PDB file of C-alpha atoms and ligand atoms in Angstrom:
ATOM      1  CA  MET A   4    -181.958  72.811  21.182  1.00  0.00           C
ATOM      2  CA  ASN A   5    -184.323  70.307  20.079  1.00  0.00           C
ATOM      3  CA  ASP A   6    -183.684  67.570  18.089  1.00  0.00           C
ATOM      4  CA  ASN A   7    -184.455  68.643  14.742  1.00  0.00           C
ATOM      5  CA  ALA A   8    -182.121  71.518  14.942  1.00  0.00           C
ATOM      6  CA  LYS A   9    -179.321  68.894  16.027  1.00  0.00           C
ATOM      7  CA  GLN A  10    -179.552  67.512  12.695  1.00  0.00           C
ATOM      8  CA  LEU A  11    -178.112  68.651   9.585  1.00  0.00           C
ATOM      9  CA  LYS A  12    -179.971  69.008   6.508  1.00  0.00           C
ATOM     10  CA  ILE A  13    -178.445  68.139   3.290  1.00  0.00           C
ATOM     11  CA  SER A  14    -180.016  68.777   0.093  1.00  0.00           C
ATOM     12  CA  LEU A  15    -179.059  66.321  -2.314  1.00  0.00           C
ATOM     13  CA  LEU A  16    -179.056  66.407  -6.166  1.00  0.00           C
ATOM     14  CA  TYR A  17    -182.035  66.918  -8.215  1.00  0.00           C
ATOM     15  CA  TRP A  18    -183.158  63.526  -9.410  1.00  0.00           C
ATOM     16  CA  GLY A  19    -186.032  62.940 -11.952  1.00  0.00           C
ATOM     17  CA  GLY A  20    -187.048  66.539 -11.485  1.00  0.00           C
ATOM     18  CA  ARG A  21    -187.353  66.228  -7.744  1.00  0.00           C
ATOM     19  CA  ASN A  22    -185.503  67.887  -5.033  1.00  0.00           C
ATOM     20  CA  ILE A  23    -184.679  65.055  -2.462  1.00  0.00           C
ATOM     21  CA  LYS A  24    -183.851  66.152   0.580  1.00  0.00           C
ATOM     22  CA  ILE A  25    -182.298  63.746   3.297  1.00  0.00           C
ATOM     23  CA  LYS A  26    -181.579  64.278   7.166  1.00  0.00           C
ATOM     24  CA  THR A  27    -178.688  62.811   8.397  1.00  0.00           C
ATOM     25  CA  THR A  28    -177.128  63.511  11.791  1.00  0.00           C
ATOM     26  CA  LEU A  29    -173.298  64.389  12.054  1.00  0.00           C
ATOM     27  CA  LEU A  30    -172.508  60.938  13.429  1.00  0.00           C
ATOM     28  CA  GLU A  31    -174.361  59.116  10.659  1.00  0.00           C
ATOM     29  CA  ASN A  32    -172.048  61.231   8.488  1.00  0.00           C
ATOM     30  CA  ALA A  33    -169.115  60.487  10.230  1.00  0.00           C
ATOM     31  CA  TYR A  34    -169.958  56.235   9.971  1.00  0.00           C
ATOM     32  CA  ASN A  35    -170.521  56.860   6.123  1.00  0.00           C
ATOM     33  CA  PHE A  36    -167.654  58.706   5.754  1.00  0.00           C
ATOM     34  CA  LEU A  37    -165.769  56.045   7.752  1.00  0.00           C
ATOM     35  CA  ASN A  38    -167.168  52.963   6.006  1.00  0.00           C
ATOM     36  CA  ASN A  39    -166.389  54.663   2.456  1.00  0.00           C
ATOM     37  CA  SER A  40    -162.864  54.907   3.662  1.00  0.00           C
ATOM     38  CA  ILE A  41    -162.506  51.699   4.761  1.00  0.00           C
ATOM     39  CA  ASN A  42    -163.924  50.322   1.250  1.00  0.00           C
ATOM     40  CA  PHE A  43    -161.203  52.620  -0.502  1.00  0.00           C
ATOM     41  CA  TYR A  44    -158.376  51.110   1.792  1.00  0.00           C
ATOM     42  CA  HIS A  45    -159.501  47.495   0.824  1.00  0.00           C
ATOM     43  CA  LEU A  46    -159.286  48.142  -2.737  1.00  0.00           C
ATOM     44  CA  ALA A  47    -155.482  50.301  -2.421  1.00  0.00           C
ATOM     45  CA  THR A  48    -154.221  47.623  -0.446  1.00  0.00           C
ATOM     46  CA  HIS A  49    -155.884  44.077  -1.132  1.00  0.00           C
ATOM     47  CA  GLU A  50    -153.452  41.687  -3.111  1.00  0.00           C
ATOM     48  CA  VAL A  51    -156.055  40.842  -5.410  1.00  0.00           C
ATOM     49  CA  TYR A  52    -156.594  44.271  -7.226  1.00  0.00           C
ATOM     50  CA  PRO A  53    -154.222  45.802 -10.037  1.00  0.00           C
ATOM     51  CA  GLN A  54    -151.560  48.012  -9.338  1.00  0.00           C
ATOM     52  CA  GLU A  55    -153.534  50.882 -10.188  1.00  0.00           C
ATOM     53  CA  TYR A  56    -155.765  50.535  -7.353  1.00  0.00           C
ATOM     54  CA  LYS A  57    -153.473  52.290  -5.338  1.00  0.00           C
ATOM     55  CA  ARG A  58    -154.869  55.447  -6.334  1.00  0.00           C
ATOM     56  CA  TYR A  59    -157.650  54.746  -3.829  1.00  0.00           C
ATOM     57  CA  TRP A  60    -155.380  55.578  -1.099  1.00  0.00           C
ATOM     58  CA  MET A  61    -156.077  59.303  -1.945  1.00  0.00           C
ATOM     59  CA  PHE A  62    -159.807  58.688  -1.283  1.00  0.00           C
ATOM     60  CA  SER A  63    -159.564  56.458   1.597  1.00  0.00           C
ATOM     61  CA  ILE A  64    -157.241  59.267   3.409  1.00  0.00           C
ATOM     62  CA  VAL A  65    -159.684  61.905   2.584  1.00  0.00           C
ATOM     63  CA  ASP A  66    -162.672  60.174   3.840  1.00  0.00           C
ATOM     64  CA  ILE A  67    -161.251  59.052   7.018  1.00  0.00           C
ATOM     65  CA  VAL A  68    -160.034  62.582   7.619  1.00  0.00           C
ATOM     66  CA  GLN A  69    -163.616  63.950   6.828  1.00  0.00           C
ATOM     67  CA  ALA A  70    -164.850  60.989   9.534  1.00  0.00           C
ATOM     68  CA  MET A  71    -162.795  62.366  12.249  1.00  0.00           C
ATOM     69  CA  GLU A  72    -163.637  66.024  11.359  1.00  0.00           C
ATOM     70  CA  LEU A  73    -167.425  65.077  11.898  1.00  0.00           C
ATOM     71  CA  ILE A  74    -166.673  63.246  15.113  1.00  0.00           C
ATOM     72  CA  PHE A  75    -164.587  66.169  16.359  1.00  0.00           C
ATOM     73  CA  LYS A  76    -167.558  68.274  15.711  1.00  0.00           C
ATOM     74  CA  GLU A  77    -170.153  65.825  17.211  1.00  0.00           C
ATOM     75  CA  VAL A  78    -168.152  65.567  20.394  1.00  0.00           C
ATOM     76  CA  LEU A  79    -168.019  69.309  20.523  1.00  0.00           C
ATOM     77  CA  ARG A  80    -171.882  69.755  19.540  1.00  0.00           C
ATOM     78  CA  ARG A  81    -172.613  67.798  22.698  1.00  0.00           C
ATOM     79  CA  GLU A  82    -170.369  70.137  24.726  1.00  0.00           C
ATOM     80  CA  ASN A  83    -172.239  72.934  23.085  1.00  0.00           C
ATOM     81  CA  GLU A  84    -173.637  73.503  19.787  1.00  0.00           C
ATOM     82  CA  ILE A  85    -172.140  76.971  19.733  1.00  0.00           C
ATOM     83  CA  PHE A  86    -168.674  75.325  19.838  1.00  0.00           C
ATOM     84  CA  LEU A  87    -169.488  74.154  16.476  1.00  0.00           C
ATOM     85  CA  TYR A  88    -169.478  77.536  14.875  1.00  0.00           C
ATOM     86  CA  GLU A  89    -166.038  79.420  13.526  1.00  0.00           C
ATOM     87  CA  ASN A  90    -167.401  82.555  15.226  1.00  0.00           C
ATOM     88  CA  ILE A  91    -169.608  81.668  18.406  1.00  0.00           C
ATOM     89  CA  ASP A  92    -171.131  85.476  18.032  1.00  0.00           C
ATOM     90  CA  ASN A  93    -171.923  84.862  14.528  1.00  0.00           C
ATOM     91  CA  PRO A  94    -173.151  81.228  14.122  1.00  0.00           C
ATOM     92  CA  LYS A  95    -173.176  81.101  10.377  1.00  0.00           C
ATOM     93  CA  HIS A  96    -169.980  78.718   9.391  1.00  0.00           C
ATOM     94  CA  THR A  97    -168.897  75.527  11.077  1.00  0.00           C
ATOM     95  CA  VAL A  98    -165.283  75.307  12.291  1.00  0.00           C
ATOM     96  CA  SER A  99    -162.526  73.793  10.429  1.00  0.00           C
ATOM     97  CA  ILE A 100    -161.306  70.458  11.462  1.00  0.00           C
ATOM     98  CA  THR A 101    -158.108  72.255  12.808  1.00  0.00           C
ATOM     99  CA  LYS A 102    -159.810  74.487  14.929  1.00  0.00           C
ATOM    100  CA  ALA A 103    -162.503  71.648  16.028  1.00  0.00           C
ATOM    101  CA  LEU A 104    -159.029  69.672  17.405  1.00  0.00           C
ATOM    102  CA  HIS A 105    -158.053  73.148  19.147  1.00  0.00           C
ATOM    103  CA  ARG A 106    -161.376  73.296  20.870  1.00  0.00           C
ATOM    104  CA  ILE A 107    -161.304  69.855  21.767  1.00  0.00           C
ATOM    105  CA  LYS A 108    -157.952  70.173  23.485  1.00  0.00           C
ATOM    106  CA  ASN A 109    -158.643  73.278  25.233  1.00  0.00           C
ATOM    107  CA  ILE A 110    -162.358  73.134  26.092  1.00  0.00           C
ATOM    108  CA  ILE A 111    -162.759  69.207  26.384  1.00  0.00           C
ATOM    109  CA  ASN A 112    -159.105  69.104  27.829  1.00  0.00           C
ATOM    110  CA  LEU A 113    -158.143  66.107  25.776  1.00  0.00           C
ATOM    111  CA  GLU A 114    -154.811  65.052  26.233  1.00  0.00           C
ATOM    112  CA  LEU A 115    -153.294  64.367  22.984  1.00  0.00           C
ATOM    113  CA  LYS A 116    -150.236  62.636  22.500  1.00  0.00           C
ATOM    114  CA  VAL A 117    -147.325  64.604  20.894  1.00  0.00           C
ATOM    115  CA  GLN A 118    -147.578  61.247  18.041  1.00  0.00           C
ATOM    116  CA  ASP A 119    -151.170  61.436  17.898  1.00  0.00           C
ATOM    117  CA  GLU A 120    -151.107  64.999  17.183  1.00  0.00           C
ATOM    118  CA  ARG A 121    -148.153  64.864  14.901  1.00  0.00           C
ATOM    119  CA  ILE A 122    -150.074  62.449  12.849  1.00  0.00           C
ATOM    120  CA  ILE A 123    -153.734  64.030  12.713  1.00  0.00           C
ATOM    121  CA  ASN A 124    -152.145  67.283  11.436  1.00  0.00           C
ATOM    122  CA  GLN A 125    -150.053  65.018   8.861  1.00  0.00           C
ATOM    123  CA  ALA A 126    -153.096  63.507   7.672  1.00  0.00           C
ATOM    124  CA  ILE A 127    -155.218  66.864   7.569  1.00  0.00           C
ATOM    125  CA  GLU A 128    -152.179  68.420   5.301  1.00  0.00           C
ATOM    126  CA  ILE A 129    -152.228  65.192   2.872  1.00  0.00           C
ATOM    127  CA  ARG A 130    -156.040  65.552   2.732  1.00  0.00           C
ATOM    128  CA  ASN A 131    -155.878  68.954   2.117  1.00  0.00           C
ATOM    129  CA  ASN A 132    -152.566  68.506  -0.657  1.00  0.00           C
ATOM    130  CA  ILE A 133    -155.205  65.779  -2.521  1.00  0.00           C
ATOM    131  CA  ILE A 134    -158.026  68.251  -2.557  1.00  0.00           C
ATOM    132  CA  HIS A 135    -155.770  71.158  -3.954  1.00  0.00           C
ATOM    133  CA  TYR A 136    -152.863  69.667  -5.787  1.00  0.00           C
ATOM    134  CA  GLU A 137    -151.439  67.200  -7.423  1.00  0.00           C
ATOM    135  CA  ILE A 138    -149.168  65.398  -5.232  1.00  0.00           C
ATOM    136  CA  GLU A 139    -146.755  62.428  -4.994  1.00  0.00           C
ATOM    137  CA  LEU A 140    -147.786  59.486  -1.963  1.00  0.00           C
ATOM    138  CA  ASP A 141    -145.765  57.397  -0.606  1.00  0.00           C
ATOM    139  CA  ILE A 142    -147.839  54.359   0.035  1.00  0.00           C
ATOM    140  CA  ASN A 143    -145.733  52.984   2.907  1.00  0.00           C
ATOM    141  CA  GLU A 144    -145.892  56.468   4.805  1.00  0.00           C
ATOM    142  CA  LEU A 145    -150.174  56.551   3.872  1.00  0.00           C
ATOM    143  CA  PHE A 146    -150.176  52.962   5.445  1.00  0.00           C
ATOM    144  CA  GLN A 147    -148.878  54.345   8.818  1.00  0.00           C
ATOM    145  CA  ILE A 148    -150.871  57.260   8.802  1.00  0.00           C
ATOM    146  CA  TYR A 149    -153.931  55.341   8.288  1.00  0.00           C
ATOM    147  CA  MET A 150    -153.046  52.712  10.874  1.00  0.00           C
ATOM    148  CA  SER A 151    -152.312  55.402  13.053  1.00  0.00           C
ATOM    149  CA  ILE A 152    -155.488  57.749  12.749  1.00  0.00           C
ATOM    150  CA  PHE A 153    -157.672  54.333  12.312  1.00  0.00           C
ATOM    151  CA  SER A 154    -156.667  53.358  16.028  1.00  0.00           C
ATOM    152  CA  PHE A 155    -156.939  56.809  17.293  1.00  0.00           C
ATOM    153  CA  LEU A 156    -160.497  57.107  16.320  1.00  0.00           C
ATOM    154  CA  LYS A 157    -161.499  53.851  17.874  1.00  0.00           C
ATOM    155  CA  SER A 158    -159.912  55.102  20.944  1.00  0.00           C
ATOM    156  CA  PHE A 159    -161.595  58.540  21.205  1.00  0.00           C
ATOM    157  CA  HIS A 160    -164.778  56.996  20.128  1.00  0.00           C
ATOM    158  CA  TYR A 161    -164.499  54.806  23.355  1.00  0.00           C
ATOM    159  CA  ARG A 162    -163.424  57.682  25.694  1.00  0.00           C
ATOM    160  CA  PHE A 163    -166.135  60.544  24.096  1.00  0.00           C
ATOM    161  CA  LEU A 164    -169.064  58.636  22.755  1.00  0.00           C
ATOM    162  CA  LYS A 165    -168.882  55.692  25.125  1.00  0.00           C
ATOM    163  CA  THR A 166    -169.298  53.106  22.593  1.00  0.00           C
ATOM    164  CA  ASP A 167    -166.822  50.759  20.438  1.00  0.00           C
ATOM    165  CA  LEU A 168    -166.335  52.381  16.582  1.00  0.00           C
ATOM    166  CA  HIS A 169    -166.627  48.583  15.870  1.00  0.00           C
ATOM    167  CA  ASP A 170    -170.339  48.882  16.112  1.00  0.00           C
ATOM    168  CA  TYR A 171    -170.804  51.352  13.482  1.00  0.00           C
ATOM    169  CA  ILE A 172    -168.300  49.477  10.674  1.00  0.00           C
ATOM    170  CA  GLU A 173    -169.912  47.230   8.418  1.00  0.00           C
ATOM    171  CA  GLU A 174    -169.609  43.449   8.757  1.00  0.00           C
ATOM    172  CA  GLU A 175    -167.582  43.226   5.196  1.00  0.00           C
ATOM    173  CA  PHE A 176    -164.831  45.557   6.454  1.00  0.00           C
ATOM    174  CA  TRP A 177    -164.019  43.567   9.856  1.00  0.00           C
ATOM    175  CA  GLU A 178    -161.214  42.408   8.174  1.00  0.00           C
ATOM    176  CA  GLU A 179    -159.830  45.425   7.128  1.00  0.00           C
ATOM    177  CA  GLU A 180    -160.427  46.683  10.976  1.00  0.00           C
ATOM    178  CA  GLU A 181    -158.486  43.481  12.361  1.00  0.00           C
ATOM    179  CA  GLU A 182    -155.499  44.109  10.331  1.00  0.00           C
ATOM    180  CA  LEU A 183    -155.424  47.846  11.267  1.00  0.00           C
ATOM    181  CA  LEU A 184    -155.304  46.908  14.699  1.00  0.00           C
ATOM    182  CA  LEU A 185    -153.145  43.845  14.716  1.00  0.00           C
ATOM    183  CA  GLU A 186    -150.538  46.086  12.507  1.00  0.00           C
ATOM    184  CA  LYS A 187    -150.528  48.920  14.749  1.00  0.00           C
ATOM    185  CA  TYR A 188    -150.187  46.789  18.078  1.00  0.00           C
ATOM    186  CA  ASN A 189    -147.451  44.564  16.811  1.00  0.00           C
ATOM    187  CA  ARG A 190    -146.948  41.569  19.318  1.00  0.00           C
ATOM    188  CA  ASN A 191    -143.052  41.331  19.188  1.00  0.00           C
ATOM    189  CA  LEU A 192    -143.557  45.176  20.549  1.00  0.00           C
ATOM    190  CA  LEU A 193    -145.972  44.517  23.238  1.00  0.00           C
ATOM    191  CA  LEU A 194    -146.111  40.697  24.380  1.00  0.00           C
ATOM    192  CA  HIS A 195    -143.632  38.309  26.010  1.00  0.00           C
ATOM    193  CA  ASP A 196    -142.279  35.996  23.311  1.00  0.00           C
ATOM    194  CA  GLU A 197    -144.141  33.042  24.848  1.00  0.00           C
ATOM    195  CA  ALA A 198    -147.496  34.650  25.482  1.00  0.00           C
ATOM    196  CA  ASP A 199    -150.689  33.183  23.524  1.00  0.00           C
ATOM    197  CA  SER A 200    -150.691  34.340  19.976  1.00  0.00           C
ATOM    198  CA  SER A 201    -154.050  33.465  18.964  1.00  0.00           C
ATOM    199  CA  LYS A 202    -155.419  36.104  16.671  1.00  0.00           C
ATOM    200  CA  ASP A 203    -158.149  36.646  19.168  1.00  0.00           C
ATOM    201  CA  TYR A 204    -155.859  37.382  22.258  1.00  0.00           C
ATOM    202  CA  LEU A 205    -153.819  39.678  19.940  1.00  0.00           C
ATOM    203  CA  LEU A 206    -156.814  41.539  19.428  1.00  0.00           C
ATOM    204  CA  GLU A 207    -157.816  42.063  22.882  1.00  0.00           C
ATOM    205  CA  VAL A 208    -154.221  43.293  23.391  1.00  0.00           C
ATOM    206  CA  ALA A 209    -154.915  45.828  20.629  1.00  0.00           C
ATOM    207  CA  GLU A 210    -157.928  47.026  22.044  1.00  0.00           C
ATOM    208  CA  SER A 211    -157.241  47.355  25.485  1.00  0.00           C
ATOM    209  CA  GLN A 212    -154.362  49.811  24.390  1.00  0.00           C
ATOM    210  CA  LEU A 213    -157.225  51.763  23.025  1.00  0.00           C
ATOM    211  CA  TYR A 214    -159.285  51.524  26.188  1.00  0.00           C
ATOM    212  CA  MET A 215    -157.556  53.859  28.545  1.00  0.00           C
ATOM    213  CA  TYR A 216    -160.332  55.443  30.900  1.00  0.00           C
ATOM    214  CA  TYR A 217    -162.682  53.920  33.433  1.00  0.00           C
ATOM    215  CA  GLU A 218    -165.479  56.009  33.837  1.00  0.00           C
ATOM    216  CA  ILE A 219    -166.667  55.197  37.403  1.00  0.00           C
ATOM    217  CA  GLY A 220    -169.398  57.327  38.605  1.00  0.00           C
ATOM    218  CA  ASP A 221    -169.209  60.197  36.624  1.00  0.00           C
ATOM    219  CA  VAL A 222    -165.662  60.638  37.050  1.00  0.00           C
ATOM    220  CA  GLU A 223    -163.233  59.578  34.526  1.00  0.00           C
ATOM    221  CA  TYR A 224    -160.249  57.740  35.892  1.00  0.00           C
ATOM    222  CA  LYS A 225    -157.083  56.906  33.636  1.00  0.00           C
ATOM    223  CA  ARG A 226    -156.148  53.051  33.857  1.00  0.00           C
ATOM    224  CA  ILE A 227    -153.048  52.345  35.588  1.00  0.00           C
ATOM    225  CA  LYS A 228    -150.545  50.786  32.798  1.00  0.00           C
ATOM    226  CA  TYR A 229    -148.013  47.986  33.788  1.00  0.00           C
ATOM    227  CA  GLY A 230    -145.272  49.030  35.988  1.00  0.00           C
ATOM    228  CA  GLU A 231    -146.981  52.274  36.864  1.00  0.00           C
ATOM    229  CA  GLU A 232    -148.682  50.754  40.101  1.00  0.00           C
ATOM    230  CA  GLU A 233    -147.122  52.154  43.292  1.00  0.00           C
ATOM    231  CA  SER A 234    -145.552  48.766  44.117  1.00  0.00           C
ATOM    232  CA  ALA A 235    -144.458  48.332  40.721  1.00  0.00           C
ATOM    233  CA  PHE A 236    -143.556  45.105  39.338  1.00  0.00           C
ATOM    234  CA  LYS A 237    -140.103  43.994  38.755  1.00  0.00           C
ATOM    235  CA  SER A 238    -139.872  41.871  35.563  1.00  0.00           C
ATOM    236  CA  GLU A 239    -140.419  43.600  32.000  1.00  0.00           C
ATOM    237  CA  PHE A 240    -143.648  41.615  31.082  1.00  0.00           C
ATOM    238  CA  CYS A 241    -146.930  41.381  33.399  1.00  0.00           C
ATOM    239  CA  GLY A 242    -147.013  37.606  34.881  1.00  0.00           C
ATOM    240  CA  ASP A 243    -150.617  37.206  34.051  1.00  0.00           C
ATOM    241  CA  CYS A 244    -151.536  38.804  30.649  1.00  0.00           C
ATOM    242  CA  ALA A 245    -147.957  39.078  29.196  1.00  0.00           C
ATOM    243  CA  ILE A 246    -147.755  42.738  28.594  1.00  0.00           C
ATOM    244  CA  LYS A 247    -144.809  44.902  28.334  1.00  0.00           C
ATOM    245  CA  LYS A 248    -144.077  47.455  30.776  1.00  0.00           C
ATOM    246  CA  GLY A 249    -145.587  51.158  29.902  1.00  0.00           C
ATOM    247  CA  TYR A 250    -148.563  49.310  28.221  1.00  0.00           C
ATOM    248  CA  TYR A 251    -152.228  48.891  29.521  1.00  0.00           C
ATOM    249  CA  HIS A 252    -152.856  45.312  30.831  1.00  0.00           C
ATOM    250  CA  VAL A 253    -155.349  43.053  28.473  1.00  0.00           C
ATOM    251  CA  PHE A 254    -158.953  43.142  29.623  1.00  0.00           C
ATOM    252  CA  GLY A 255    -159.286  40.875  32.703  1.00  0.00           C
ATOM    253  CA  CYS A 256    -155.520  40.750  33.916  1.00  0.00           C
ATOM    254  CA  ASP A 257    -155.316  39.791  37.394  1.00  0.00           C
ATOM    255  CA  LEU A 258    -152.856  42.149  38.211  1.00  0.00           C
ATOM    256  CA  GLU A 259    -154.000  45.613  36.973  1.00  0.00           C
ATOM    257  CA  VAL A 260    -154.630  47.962  39.628  1.00  0.00           C
ATOM    258  CA  CYS A 261    -158.217  50.047  39.888  1.00  0.00           C
ATOM    259  CA  PRO A 262    -157.071  53.599  39.461  1.00  0.00           C
ATOM    260  CA  LYS A 263    -159.424  54.832  41.986  1.00  0.00           C
ATOM    261  CA  CYS A 264    -159.268  51.873  44.889  1.00  0.00           C
ATOM    262  CA  ASN A 265    -156.294  50.750  44.135  1.00  0.00           C
ATOM    263  CA  GLY A 266    -157.579  47.477  44.687  1.00  0.00           C
ATOM    264  CA  GLN A 267    -157.643  44.633  41.889  1.00  0.00           C
ATOM    265  CA  ALA A 268    -159.568  46.273  38.874  1.00  0.00           C
ATOM    266  CA  ILE A 269    -161.345  42.606  37.854  1.00  0.00           C
ATOM    267  CA  THR A 270    -162.796  42.268  41.368  1.00  0.00           C
ATOM    268  CA  CYS A 271    -162.999  45.831  43.419  1.00  0.00           C
ATOM    269  CA  GLY A 272    -166.720  46.447  42.073  1.00  0.00           C
ATOM    270  CA  CYS A 273    -165.950  50.248  41.303  1.00  0.00           C
ATOM    271  CA  HIS A 274    -166.568  49.908  37.439  1.00  0.00           C
ATOM    272  CA  ASP A 275    -167.994  47.366  35.086  1.00  0.00           C
ATOM    273  CA  ILE A 276    -165.539  45.438  32.958  1.00  0.00           C
ATOM    274  CA  ARG A 277    -167.724  42.651  32.026  1.00  0.00           C
ATOM    275  CA  ASP A 278    -168.436  43.712  28.508  1.00  0.00           C
ATOM    276  CA  PHE A 279    -164.476  43.219  28.038  1.00  0.00           C
ATOM    277  CA  LEU A 280    -164.344  39.752  29.260  1.00  0.00           C
ATOM    278  CA  VAL A 281    -166.165  37.947  26.812  1.00  0.00           C
TER     279      VAL A 281
HETATM  280 ZN1   ZN B 306    -151.403  42.193  33.059  1.00  0.00          ZN
HETATM  281 ZN1   ZN B 307    -161.545  49.910  42.334  1.00  0.00          ZN
END
């Protein structure tokens, strides 16, 4: 499949009598929807705006689900272009998000946490309801769903697209990105009381939970969480990074074990984690 065929052609509106065509890739589209979504999230949640702006929640959910759908499709496309189509014998209509998710689970063997899958399905349902019906939205519930979908997308992006989704978020929305991560990975649940509580550290704690695999050679190794080591540590919190049992060590922690060689992850040399040690 050549590069042109890999691009979606979109015919835009007639404008000034000319038919303007733009070409855009699945991923570019996904990032556009994501940035739009965060913009709506900002309008719906920031205290400076009037109460009626809460209605923008609708668009933020619709657009983040759209971004998720396109990212799923890009991952399927990389596996094999034919997986993008509903009927592989008659490649005409592309798959729905639900089918894309189903294929990702079965073909690419993505293990989805039950909780993530529940939230994704809830978000899809809300998106469908927003489009097709008048519905009443519970803002607190929307916030929980939005935060979870956003974190899921960051994590999914690390694993399957090998880069940080942050690189595609416009700078004006970095504050919202941080807010969503810090809310999702609440320090009181994850860290020892006396741990460093600077914002930078808390963001590293959050990012460390989203980065779940090391790729060594061409093989993926699931990172070893604190407490999962063969000679498990006894205390409730890691003596170096202060993370709670059952969570991933913070990048650069002395006590993280390499999933390939069982040595010390920061020094064994199996993989390059320098990117995360800034
Ligand atoms: Zn640690
Ligand atoms: Zn190693």
